[in-house]
């Protein structure tokens, strides 16, 4: 015999203001990630120069890592731009909704 469970869970509703907060947080996280990747790229550059000068390791040995850093940077920038655009879009919607409610 099947048992019935009664759930008191109710669906949560989110408005444009909630979306502004979410995309704002996502943008800030991407900005922080960009700063971290910049530090990694600087350390990579210094290490690459040191290894090239001291141990005569050819530049080509570092191409894959250089490419991965560049790809990561592009992905981070695109994500940050997307999140910022979405934040602005929902900010406009949220402001319009607040005005409509106050009328």
PDB file of C-alpha atoms in Angstrom:
ATOM      1  CA  UNK A   1       0.000   0.000   0.000  1.00  0.00           C
ATOM      2  CA  UNK A   2       1.527   3.304  -1.023  1.00  0.00           C
ATOM      3  CA  UNK A   3       2.135   5.792   1.693  1.00  0.00           C
ATOM      4  CA  UNK A   4       1.281   9.402   1.328  1.00  0.00           C
ATOM      5  CA  UNK A   5       3.577  12.069   2.543  1.00  0.00           C
ATOM      6  CA  UNK A   6       2.311  15.532   2.995  1.00  0.00           C
ATOM      7  CA  UNK A   7       4.855  18.143   2.297  1.00  0.00           C
ATOM      8  CA  UNK A   8       4.745  21.544   3.847  1.00  0.00           C
ATOM      9  CA  UNK A   9       7.216  22.792   1.278  1.00  0.00           C
ATOM     10  CA  UNK A  10       5.952  25.778  -0.591  1.00  0.00           C
ATOM     11  CA  UNK A  11       7.339  27.065  -3.814  1.00  0.00           C
ATOM     12  CA  UNK A  12       9.493  30.088  -3.360  1.00  0.00           C
ATOM     13  CA  UNK A  13       9.047  32.976  -5.690  1.00  0.00           C
ATOM     14  CA  UNK A  14      11.860  35.207  -6.754  1.00  0.00           C
ATOM     15  CA  UNK A  15      11.636  38.663  -8.207  1.00  0.00           C
ATOM     16  CA  UNK A  16      13.973  40.718 -10.348  1.00  0.00           C
ATOM     17  CA  UNK A  17      15.597  42.132  -7.207  1.00  0.00           C
ATOM     18  CA  UNK A  18      16.688  38.637  -6.215  1.00  0.00           C
ATOM     19  CA  UNK A  19      18.148  38.146  -9.682  1.00  0.00           C
ATOM     20  CA  UNK A  20      20.038  41.450  -9.382  1.00  0.00           C
ATOM     21  CA  UNK A  21      21.633  40.160  -6.190  1.00  0.00           C
ATOM     22  CA  UNK A  22      22.522  36.804  -7.744  1.00  0.00           C
ATOM     23  CA  UNK A  23      24.103  38.266 -10.877  1.00  0.00           C
ATOM     24  CA  UNK A  24      25.874  40.936  -8.853  1.00  0.00           C
ATOM     25  CA  UNK A  25      27.458  38.244  -6.684  1.00  0.00           C
ATOM     26  CA  UNK A  26      28.399  36.205  -9.752  1.00  0.00           C
ATOM     27  CA  UNK A  27      30.012  39.282 -11.326  1.00  0.00           C
ATOM     28  CA  UNK A  28      32.007  40.019  -8.174  1.00  0.00           C
ATOM     29  CA  UNK A  29      33.189  36.413  -8.015  1.00  0.00           C
ATOM     30  CA  UNK A  30      34.340  36.585 -11.635  1.00  0.00           C
ATOM     31  CA  UNK A  31      36.162  39.850 -10.903  1.00  0.00           C
ATOM     32  CA  UNK A  32      37.933  38.195  -7.962  1.00  0.00           C
ATOM     33  CA  UNK A  33      38.783  35.171 -10.104  1.00  0.00           C
ATOM     34  CA  UNK A  34      40.204  37.503 -12.742  1.00  0.00           C
ATOM     35  CA  UNK A  35      42.491  39.093 -10.155  1.00  0.00           C
ATOM     36  CA  UNK A  36      43.668  35.655  -9.019  1.00  0.00           C
ATOM     37  CA  UNK A  37      44.339  34.567 -12.596  1.00  0.00           C
ATOM     38  CA  UNK A  38      46.270  37.791 -13.162  1.00  0.00           C
ATOM     39  CA  UNK A  39      48.502  36.938 -10.203  1.00  0.00           C
ATOM     40  CA  UNK A  40      49.008  33.429 -11.590  1.00  0.00           C
ATOM     41  CA  UNK A  41      49.873  34.861 -15.015  1.00  0.00           C
ATOM     42  CA  UNK A  42      52.426  37.233 -13.473  1.00  0.00           C
ATOM     43  CA  UNK A  43      54.027  34.416 -11.492  1.00  0.00           C
ATOM     44  CA  UNK A  44      54.073  32.275 -14.629  1.00  0.00           C
ATOM     45  CA  UNK A  45      55.804  35.048 -16.569  1.00  0.00           C
ATOM     46  CA  UNK A  46      58.469  35.499 -13.885  1.00  0.00           C
ATOM     47  CA  UNK A  47      59.050  31.756 -13.575  1.00  0.00           C
ATOM     48  CA  UNK A  48      59.202  31.317 -17.349  1.00  0.00           C
ATOM     49  CA  UNK A  49      61.783  34.096 -17.673  1.00  0.00           C
ATOM     50  CA  UNK A  50      63.860  32.639 -14.845  1.00  0.00           C
ATOM     51  CA  UNK A  51      63.815  29.126 -16.278  1.00  0.00           C
ATOM     52  CA  UNK A  52      64.592  30.422 -19.762  1.00  0.00           C
ATOM     53  CA  UNK A  53      67.521  32.529 -18.558  1.00  0.00           C
ATOM     54  CA  UNK A  54      69.026  30.155 -15.993  1.00  0.00           C
ATOM     55  CA  UNK A  55      68.361  26.773 -17.582  1.00  0.00           C
ATOM     56  CA  UNK A  56      67.964  27.790 -21.246  1.00  0.00           C
ATOM     57  CA  UNK A  57      64.530  26.198 -21.442  1.00  0.00           C
ATOM     58  CA  UNK A  58      62.997  27.221 -24.764  1.00  0.00           C
ATOM     59  CA  UNK A  59      59.948  29.472 -24.852  1.00  0.00           C
ATOM     60  CA  UNK A  60      57.980  26.807 -26.715  1.00  0.00           C
ATOM     61  CA  UNK A  61      57.945  24.600 -23.600  1.00  0.00           C
ATOM     62  CA  UNK A  62      55.585  27.072 -21.979  1.00  0.00           C
ATOM     63  CA  UNK A  63      53.119  27.488 -24.849  1.00  0.00           C
ATOM     64  CA  UNK A  64      50.464  25.123 -23.474  1.00  0.00           C
ATOM     65  CA  UNK A  65      50.354  26.788 -20.063  1.00  0.00           C
ATOM     66  CA  UNK A  66      50.374  30.234 -21.670  1.00  0.00           C
ATOM     67  CA  UNK A  67      47.436  29.170 -23.855  1.00  0.00           C
ATOM     68  CA  UNK A  68      45.497  27.761 -20.875  1.00  0.00           C
ATOM     69  CA  UNK A  69      45.924  31.026 -18.991  1.00  0.00           C
ATOM     70  CA  UNK A  70      44.725  32.988 -22.030  1.00  0.00           C
ATOM     71  CA  UNK A  71      41.691  30.714 -22.514  1.00  0.00           C
ATOM     72  CA  UNK A  72      40.816  30.957 -18.808  1.00  0.00           C
ATOM     73  CA  UNK A  73      41.118  34.723 -18.926  1.00  0.00           C
ATOM     74  CA  UNK A  74      38.782  34.916 -21.929  1.00  0.00           C
ATOM     75  CA  UNK A  75      36.211  32.670 -20.246  1.00  0.00           C
ATOM     76  CA  UNK A  76      36.355  34.700 -17.032  1.00  0.00           C
ATOM     77  CA  UNK A  77      35.954  37.993 -18.895  1.00  0.00           C
ATOM     78  CA  UNK A  78      33.019  36.694 -20.943  1.00  0.00           C
ATOM     79  CA  UNK A  79      31.319  35.371 -17.825  1.00  0.00           C
ATOM     80  CA  UNK A  80      31.873  38.641 -15.978  1.00  0.00           C
ATOM     81  CA  UNK A  81      30.450  40.638 -18.895  1.00  0.00           C
ATOM     82  CA  UNK A  82      27.427  38.324 -19.118  1.00  0.00           C
ATOM     83  CA  UNK A  83      26.760  38.564 -15.381  1.00  0.00           C
ATOM     84  CA  UNK A  84      27.085  42.334 -15.432  1.00  0.00           C
ATOM     85  CA  UNK A  85      24.699  42.621 -18.393  1.00  0.00           C
ATOM     86  CA  UNK A  86      22.158  40.372 -16.667  1.00  0.00           C
ATOM     87  CA  UNK A  87      22.480  42.363 -13.451  1.00  0.00           C
ATOM     88  CA  UNK A  88      21.762  45.576 -15.357  1.00  0.00           C
ATOM     89  CA  UNK A  89      18.822  43.988 -17.200  1.00  0.00           C
ATOM     90  CA  UNK A  90      17.203  42.775 -13.985  1.00  0.00           C
ATOM     91  CA  UNK A  91      17.952  46.093 -12.257  1.00  0.00           C
ATOM     92  CA  UNK A  92      15.888  47.867 -14.936  1.00  0.00           C
ATOM     93  CA  UNK A  93      13.100  45.296 -14.570  1.00  0.00           C
ATOM     94  CA  UNK A  94      13.180  45.564 -10.784  1.00  0.00           C
ATOM     95  CA  UNK A  95      12.996  49.365 -10.864  1.00  0.00           C
ATOM     96  CA  UNK A  96      10.093  49.198 -13.338  1.00  0.00           C
ATOM     97  CA  UNK A  97       8.261  46.713 -11.109  1.00  0.00           C
ATOM     98  CA  UNK A  98       8.768  48.918  -8.046  1.00  0.00           C
ATOM     99  CA  UNK A  99       7.335  51.900  -9.937  1.00  0.00           C
ATOM    100  CA  UNK A 100       4.366  49.854 -11.178  1.00  0.00           C
ATOM    101  CA  UNK A 101       3.558  48.654  -7.660  1.00  0.00           C
ATOM    102  CA  UNK A 102       3.731  52.170  -6.235  1.00  0.00           C
ATOM    103  CA  UNK A 103       1.220  53.517  -8.769  1.00  0.00           C
TER     104      UNK A 103
END
